[in-house]
Amino acid sequence: MFSLAEKTVLLTGASGGIGGAIARAVRERGAHVGLSGTRVKALQAVASDIGAGAYVLPADLSTPDGVNQLVAAATDALGGIDILINNAGLTRDSLAIRLKDEDWQTVIDVNLTATFRLSRAVLRSMVKARWGRIINISSIVGITGNAGQTNYAASKAGIIGMSKALAQEVANRSVTVNCVAPGFITTAMTEALSTSQTQKLLTNIPTGRLGTVHDISAACIYLASEEAAYVTGHTLHVNGGMAMI
Amino acid sequence: MSDVADRVKKIVIEHLGVDEEKVVESANFIEDLGADSLDTVELVMAFEEEFGCEIPDDAAENISTIKNAIDFIETQQG
């Protein structure tokens, strides 16, 4: 079950906590993986940790050229892209009343627009091959909202709507498009929270713990697999029961 | 038969996987050759690549038969 042998994966945001875990997980299942991100040293560290079958593909996803160059480099390194995992994302948090246009735009550009552009760029070969998987990493706040994150929540909700529309366009070519929406996951970002903040968070999480990066990578493995062929346009919520949708 | 017609037909045969004898100039991509909307977009993109031209959306909407495609491309190249 859930083998990715002989498959090729292009993963963005590969140097982060969740990205690194997804990279390792898809490689363990047999896929070759292109690791994209902006921090070359961090990408190299993930790649050397994984060993053979991982390729470092630095990219700036904030421009159309950056996206096209990444797809060309990934196709070159991997011989094709069977599975695209759009995991790159950033935050520029501020209460809306003080949120700058620039911070709104940056978050929309990287989280939503680059996700669309990358998906568009890989679609043609997937449609032609009559097989493909696009997995977009959304967020629970795309559904529930979160004070201080109007830009981030909009981008993550946008990813879900975009994925559903795209899923309908390519479903009969055996290309599926799905989202994974993490809740609170233990990463460098959440480790910065104080103990009392964490305690408060946990009261809202029925499973009684924060999620791990493995909880997210496991969801990606499932959606990438042959076994998930009949699942498309779906958002898999991985949040410990914090929001049951 | 013109060179453009040959190349157009070859693309259609390859892309839609239809028999050569069905690919006559009057054939409608959707009604006669079983194409769906995504197929027609892919065909237009394949024509653009093959002939190095740009087919705007409003022109693409009017390309529903093999003959439409050949005529449009020949006009562009003319």
GROMACS .gro file of C-alpha atoms in nm:
model
  323
    1MET     CA    1   0.000   0.000   0.000
    2PHE     CA    2   0.094   0.361  -0.065
    3SER     CA    3   0.406   0.289  -0.269
    4LEU     CA    4   0.556   0.576  -0.465
    5ALA     CA    5   0.816   0.363  -0.639
    6GLU     CA    6   0.923   0.497  -0.980
    7LYS     CA    7   0.739   0.823  -0.916
    8THR     CA    8   0.890   1.170  -0.924
    9VAL     CA    9   0.793   1.445  -0.683
   10LEU     CA   10   0.851   1.818  -0.700
   11LEU     CA   11   0.821   1.964  -0.350
   12THR     CA   12   0.834   2.334  -0.267
   13GLY     CA   13   0.919   2.471   0.073
   14ALA     CA   14   1.139   2.167   0.121
   15SER     CA   15   1.376   2.320   0.374
   16GLY     CA   16   1.112   2.385   0.641
   17GLY     CA   17   0.999   2.148   0.914
   18ILE     CA   18   0.696   2.010   0.732
   19GLY     CA   19   0.872   2.021   0.393
   20GLY     CA   20   1.170   1.822   0.520
   21ALA     CA   21   0.941   1.555   0.664
   22ILE     CA   22   0.745   1.528   0.337
   23ALA     CA   23   1.072   1.499   0.143
   24ARG     CA   24   1.195   1.212   0.360
   25ALA     CA   25   0.859   1.036   0.354
   26VAL     CA   26   0.816   1.038  -0.024
   27ARG     CA   27   1.175   0.919  -0.069
   28GLU     CA   28   1.119   0.636   0.181
   29ARG     CA   29   0.822   0.528  -0.029
   30GLY     CA   30   1.048   0.506  -0.333
   31ALA     CA   31   0.996   0.836  -0.513
   32HIS     CA   32   1.270   1.059  -0.646
   33VAL     CA   33   1.225   1.408  -0.510
   34GLY     CA   34   1.316   1.758  -0.626
   35LEU     CA   35   1.363   1.987  -0.327
   36SER     CA   36   1.277   2.347  -0.389
   37GLY     CA   37   1.309   2.647  -0.164
   38THR     CA   38   1.500   2.970  -0.125
   39ARG     CA   39   1.754   2.862   0.137
   40VAL     CA   40   2.013   2.664  -0.057
   41LYS     CA   41   2.216   2.548   0.244
   42ALA     CA   42   1.910   2.418   0.424
   43LEU     CA   43   1.797   2.237   0.107
   44GLN     CA   44   2.141   2.080   0.071
   45ALA     CA   45   2.123   1.961   0.430
   46VAL     CA   46   1.789   1.787   0.364
   47ALA     CA   47   1.924   1.638   0.040
   48SER     CA   48   2.243   1.504   0.196
   49ASP     CA   49   2.043   1.359   0.482
   50ILE     CA   50   1.818   1.177   0.233
   51GLY     CA   51   2.106   1.068   0.009
   52ALA     CA   52   2.052   0.938  -0.344
   53GLY     CA   53   1.728   1.033  -0.518
   54ALA     CA   54   1.704   1.388  -0.384
   55TYR     CA   55   1.784   1.691  -0.597
   56VAL     CA   56   1.833   2.048  -0.480
   57LEU     CA   57   1.639   2.295  -0.695
   58PRO     CA   58   1.653   2.647  -0.549
   59ALA     CA   59   1.384   2.880  -0.679
   60ASP     CA   60   1.227   3.219  -0.626
   61LEU     CA   61   0.855   3.154  -0.660
   62SER     CA   62   0.755   3.519  -0.637
   63THR     CA   63   0.800   3.571  -1.014
   64PRO     CA   64   0.656   3.388  -1.318
   65ASP     CA   65   1.010   3.330  -1.448
   66GLY     CA   66   1.115   3.172  -1.121
   67VAL     CA   67   0.826   2.927  -1.145
   68ASN     CA   68   0.899   2.836  -1.507
   69GLN     CA   69   1.269   2.790  -1.437
   70LEU     CA   70   1.190   2.560  -1.147
   71VAL     CA   71   0.964   2.339  -1.358
   72ALA     CA   72   1.229   2.320  -1.630
   73ALA     CA   73   1.504   2.235  -1.380
   74ALA     CA   74   1.285   1.975  -1.206
   75THR     CA   75   1.183   1.811  -1.533
   76ASP     CA   76   1.551   1.797  -1.625
   77ALA     CA   77   1.665   1.649  -1.294
   78LEU     CA   78   1.378   1.406  -1.244
   79GLY     CA   79   1.284   1.322  -1.603
   80GLY     CA   80   0.928   1.446  -1.544
   81ILE     CA   81   0.698   1.548  -1.261
   82ASP     CA   82   0.435   1.293  -1.156
   83ILE     CA   83   0.350   1.453  -0.824
   84LEU     CA   84   0.360   1.821  -0.729
   85ILE     CA   85   0.344   1.916  -0.363
   86ASN     CA   86   0.294   2.290  -0.313
   87ASN     CA   87   0.415   2.339   0.041
   88ALA     CA   88   0.596   2.675   0.015
   89GLY     CA   89   0.433   2.942   0.224
   90LEU     CA   90   0.507   3.239   0.441
   91THR     CA   91   0.334   3.460   0.694
   92ARG     CA   92   0.332   3.838   0.741
   93ASP     CA   93   0.103   3.863   1.041
   94SER     CA   94  -0.058   4.185   1.153
   95LEU     CA   95  -0.404   4.295   1.259
   96ALA     CA   96  -0.592   4.405   0.948
   97ILE     CA   97  -0.621   4.764   1.064
   98ARG     CA   98  -0.243   4.794   1.035
   99LEU     CA   99  -0.170   4.541   0.761
  100LYS     CA  100   0.036   4.691   0.480
  101ASP     CA  101  -0.060   4.638   0.115
  102GLU     CA  102   0.286   4.500   0.057
  103ASP     CA  103   0.244   4.233   0.325
  104TRP     CA  104  -0.096   4.140   0.190
  105GLN     CA  105   0.045   4.104  -0.162
  106THR     CA  106   0.358   3.910  -0.069
  107VAL     CA  107   0.155   3.645   0.112
  108ILE     CA  108  -0.098   3.615  -0.173
  109ASP     CA  109   0.182   3.603  -0.433
  110VAL     CA  110   0.385   3.329  -0.272
  111ASN     CA  111   0.114   3.118  -0.110
  112LEU     CA  112  -0.161   3.138  -0.371
  113THR     CA  113  -0.033   3.274  -0.702
  114ALA     CA  114   0.283   3.062  -0.708
  115THR     CA  115   0.077   2.755  -0.618
  116PHE     CA  116  -0.147   2.822  -0.917
  117ARG     CA  117   0.142   2.894  -1.153
  118LEU     CA  118   0.327   2.579  -1.055
  119SER     CA  119   0.013   2.371  -1.089
  120ARG     CA  120  -0.054   2.518  -1.434
  121ALA     CA  121   0.303   2.452  -1.542
  122VAL     CA  122   0.296   2.081  -1.452
  123LEU     CA  123  -0.059   2.013  -1.572
  124ARG     CA  124   0.012   1.973  -1.937
  125SER     CA  125   0.248   1.681  -1.895
  126MET     CA  126   0.022   1.521  -1.631
  127VAL     CA  127  -0.282   1.549  -1.858
  128LYS     CA  128  -0.082   1.402  -2.142
  129ALA     CA  129   0.047   1.119  -1.925
  130ARG     CA  130  -0.306   1.051  -1.799
  131TRP     CA  131  -0.174   1.043  -1.443
  132GLY     CA  132  -0.079   1.305  -1.191
  133ARG     CA  133  -0.115   1.426  -0.836
  134ILE     CA  134  -0.121   1.783  -0.712
  135ILE     CA  135  -0.122   1.825  -0.336
  136ASN     CA  136  -0.153   2.175  -0.197
  137ILE     CA  137  -0.073   2.250   0.163
  138SER     CA  138  -0.348   2.474   0.295
  139SER     CA  139  -0.415   2.545   0.663
  140ILE     CA  140  -0.688   2.518   0.919
  141VAL     CA  141  -0.697   2.898   0.931
  142GLY     CA  142  -0.811   2.898   0.568
  143ILE     CA  143  -1.138   2.756   0.703
  144THR     CA  144  -1.165   2.898   1.053
  145GLY     CA  145  -0.983   3.229   1.013
  146ASN     CA  146  -0.738   3.360   1.270
  147ALA     CA  147  -0.698   3.710   1.407
  148GLY     CA  148  -0.382   3.872   1.271
  149GLN     CA  149  -0.376   3.654   0.961
  150THR     CA  150  -0.624   3.803   0.711
  151ASN     CA  151  -0.365   3.770   0.434
  152TYR     CA  152  -0.254   3.419   0.525
  153ALA     CA  153  -0.611   3.294   0.582
  154ALA     CA  154  -0.721   3.438   0.246
  155SER     CA  155  -0.431   3.271   0.067
  156LYS     CA  156  -0.498   2.935   0.230
  157ALA     CA  157  -0.874   2.952   0.164
  158GLY     CA  158  -0.793   3.052  -0.193
  159ILE     CA  159  -0.583   2.739  -0.234
  160ILE     CA  160  -0.882   2.524  -0.138
  161GLY     CA  161  -1.118   2.688  -0.387
  162MET     CA  162  -0.857   2.680  -0.661
  163SER     CA  163  -0.790   2.312  -0.598
  164LYS     CA  164  -1.158   2.224  -0.626
  165ALA     CA  165  -1.195   2.407  -0.958
  166LEU     CA  166  -0.877   2.253  -1.096
  167ALA     CA  167  -0.978   1.908  -0.975
  168GLN     CA  168  -1.294   1.929  -1.187
  169GLU     CA  169  -1.098   2.028  -1.497
  170VAL     CA  170  -0.859   1.735  -1.496
  171ALA     CA  171  -1.038   1.457  -1.308
  172ASN     CA  172  -1.113   1.253  -1.621
  173ARG     CA  173  -0.742   1.248  -1.704
  174SER     CA  174  -0.666   1.065  -1.378
  175VAL     CA  175  -0.503   1.374  -1.235
  176THR     CA  176  -0.618   1.447  -0.880
  177VAL     CA  177  -0.589   1.778  -0.697
  178ASN     CA  178  -0.626   1.779  -0.320
  179CYS     CA  179  -0.531   1.983  -0.015
  180VAL     CA  180  -0.389   1.899   0.322
  181ALA     CA  181  -0.490   2.146   0.593
  182PRO     CA  182  -0.264   2.120   0.898
  183GLY     CA  183  -0.373   2.242   1.239
  184PHE     CA  184  -0.107   2.333   1.495
  185ILE     CA  185   0.207   2.137   1.414
  186THR     CA  186   0.525   2.128   1.621
  187THR     CA  187   0.784   2.317   1.418
  188ALA     CA  188   1.033   2.593   1.487
  189MET     CA  189   0.739   2.834   1.456
  190THR     CA  190   0.526   2.677   1.729
  191GLU     CA  191   0.824   2.600   1.954
  192ALA     CA  192   0.853   2.973   2.002
  193LEU     CA  193   0.523   2.971   2.190
  194SER     CA  194   0.536   2.996   2.570
  195THR     CA  195   0.422   2.707   2.787
  196SER     CA  196   0.106   2.891   2.887
  197GLN     CA  197   0.025   2.966   2.523
  198THR     CA  198   0.075   2.601   2.438
  199GLN     CA  199  -0.144   2.491   2.730
  200LYS     CA  200  -0.419   2.722   2.613
  201LEU     CA  201  -0.393   2.584   2.261
  202LEU     CA  202  -0.415   2.227   2.384
  203THR     CA  203  -0.748   2.285   2.555
  204ASN     CA  204  -0.895   2.325   2.205
  205ILE     CA  205  -0.734   2.013   2.064
  206PRO     CA  206  -0.928   1.694   2.152
  207THR     CA  207  -0.627   1.467   2.090
  208GLY     CA  208  -0.441   1.659   2.359
  209ARG     CA  209  -0.123   1.722   2.166
  210LEU     CA  210   0.014   1.937   1.885
  211GLY     CA  211   0.055   1.762   1.553
  212THR     CA  212   0.390   1.637   1.428
  213VAL     CA  213   0.541   1.687   1.085
  214HIS     CA  214   0.490   1.313   1.034
  215ASP     CA  215   0.115   1.355   1.070
  216ILE     CA  216   0.130   1.587   0.770
  217SER     CA  217   0.371   1.384   0.559
  218ALA     CA  218   0.155   1.073   0.609
  219ALA     CA  219  -0.147   1.260   0.470
  220CYS     CA  220   0.059   1.364   0.167
  221ILE     CA  221   0.175   1.007   0.106
  222TYR     CA  222  -0.185   0.889   0.102
  223LEU     CA  223  -0.306   1.155  -0.140
  224ALA     CA  224  -0.004   1.095  -0.367
  225SER     CA  225  -0.062   0.721  -0.378
  226GLU     CA  226  -0.240   0.507  -0.633
  227GLU     CA  227  -0.485   0.411  -0.360
  228ALA     CA  228  -0.618   0.769  -0.344
  229ALA     CA  229  -0.712   0.771  -0.714
  230TYR     CA  230  -1.081   0.828  -0.637
  231VAL     CA  231  -1.021   1.120  -0.400
  232THR     CA  232  -1.009   1.458  -0.569
  233GLY     CA  233  -1.101   1.814  -0.481
  234HIS     CA  234  -1.079   1.712  -0.119
  235THR     CA  235  -0.922   1.885   0.179
  236LEU     CA  236  -0.779   1.646   0.432
  237HIS     CA  237  -0.784   1.816   0.772
  238VAL     CA  238  -0.501   1.703   0.995
  239ASN     CA  239  -0.563   1.894   1.315
  240GLY     CA  240  -0.620   1.652   1.603
  241GLY     CA  241  -0.992   1.725   1.600
  242MET     CA  242  -0.943   2.094   1.665
  243ALA     CA  243  -1.192   2.175   1.388
  244MET     CA  244  -1.420   1.903   1.258
  245ILE     CA  245  -1.532   2.000   0.911
  246MET     CA  246  -0.330   1.836  -4.959
  247SER     CA  247  -0.132   2.120  -4.809
  248ASP     CA  248   0.154   2.076  -4.571
  249VAL     CA  249  -0.044   2.260  -4.302
  250ALA     CA  250  -0.336   2.019  -4.342
  251ASP     CA  251  -0.106   1.719  -4.306
  252ARG     CA  252   0.052   1.854  -3.990
  253VAL     CA  253  -0.283   1.950  -3.838
  254LYS     CA  254  -0.425   1.606  -3.905
  255LYS     CA  255  -0.118   1.437  -3.763
  256ILE     CA  256  -0.154   1.633  -3.437
  257VAL     CA  257  -0.525   1.548  -3.413
  258ILE     CA  258  -0.464   1.178  -3.476
  259GLU     CA  259  -0.186   1.164  -3.220
  260HIS     CA  260  -0.366   1.364  -2.959
  261LEU     CA  261  -0.714   1.217  -2.980
  262GLY     CA  262  -0.603   0.867  -3.073
  263VAL     CA  263  -0.859   0.847  -3.355
  264ASP     CA  264  -0.843   0.656  -3.683
  265GLU     CA  265  -0.691   0.839  -3.975
  266GLU     CA  266  -0.997   0.794  -4.197
  267LYS     CA  267  -1.213   0.982  -3.946
  268VAL     CA  268  -0.987   1.285  -3.960
  269VAL     CA  269  -1.145   1.455  -4.262
  270GLU     CA  270  -1.155   1.831  -4.303
  271SER     CA  271  -1.521   1.858  -4.209
  272ALA     CA  272  -1.474   1.659  -3.888
  273ASN     CA  273  -1.583   1.843  -3.574
  274PHE     CA  274  -1.345   1.783  -3.284
  275ILE     CA  275  -1.619   1.739  -3.026
  276GLU     CA  276  -1.909   1.594  -3.223
  277ASP     CA  277  -1.720   1.368  -3.464
  278LEU     CA  278  -1.391   1.293  -3.294
  279GLY     CA  279  -1.502   1.260  -2.930
  280ALA     CA  280  -1.293   1.546  -2.793
  281ASP     CA  281  -1.389   1.717  -2.468
  282SER     CA  282  -1.326   2.080  -2.374
  283LEU     CA  283  -0.982   2.007  -2.231
  284ASP     CA  284  -0.887   1.820  -2.551
  285THR     CA  285  -0.978   2.122  -2.762
  286VAL     CA  286  -0.760   2.349  -2.547
  287GLU     CA  287  -0.474   2.101  -2.570
  288LEU     CA  288  -0.516   2.085  -2.949
  289VAL     CA  289  -0.501   2.463  -2.979
  290MET     CA  290  -0.184   2.466  -2.766
  291ALA     CA  291  -0.036   2.190  -2.981
  292PHE     CA  292  -0.114   2.389  -3.298
  293GLU     CA  293   0.048   2.697  -3.148
  294GLU     CA  294   0.362   2.500  -3.075
  295GLU     CA  295   0.377   2.324  -3.409
  296PHE     CA  296   0.324   2.637  -3.615
  297GLY     CA  297   0.489   2.892  -3.387
  298CYS     CA  298   0.183   3.115  -3.385
  299GLU     CA  299  -0.049   3.248  -3.118
  300ILE     CA  300  -0.415   3.157  -3.134
  301PRO     CA  301  -0.612   3.406  -2.922
  302ASP     CA  302  -0.906   3.276  -2.717
  303ASP     CA  303  -1.171   3.438  -2.938
  304ALA     CA  304  -1.019   3.277  -3.248
  305ALA     CA  305  -0.982   2.943  -3.069
  306GLU     CA  306  -1.354   2.946  -2.992
  307ASN     CA  307  -1.424   2.941  -3.365
  308ILE     CA  308  -1.194   2.650  -3.436
  309SER     CA  309  -1.426   2.353  -3.406
  310THR     CA  310  -1.336   2.151  -3.716
  311ILE     CA  311  -1.015   2.038  -3.884
  312LYS     CA  312  -1.087   2.279  -4.168
  313ASN     CA  313  -1.130   2.572  -3.925
  314ALA     CA  314  -0.786   2.497  -3.784
  315ILE     CA  315  -0.619   2.466  -4.123
  316ASP     CA  316  -0.780   2.788  -4.248
  317PHE     CA  317  -0.680   2.984  -3.941
  318ILE     CA  318  -0.319   2.868  -3.951
  319GLU     CA  319  -0.288   2.927  -4.326
  320THR     CA  320  -0.418   3.282  -4.283
  321GLN     CA  321  -0.162   3.343  -4.009
  322GLN     CA  322   0.117   3.210  -4.223
  323GLY     CA  323  -0.008   3.374  -4.543
   0.00000   0.00000   0.00000
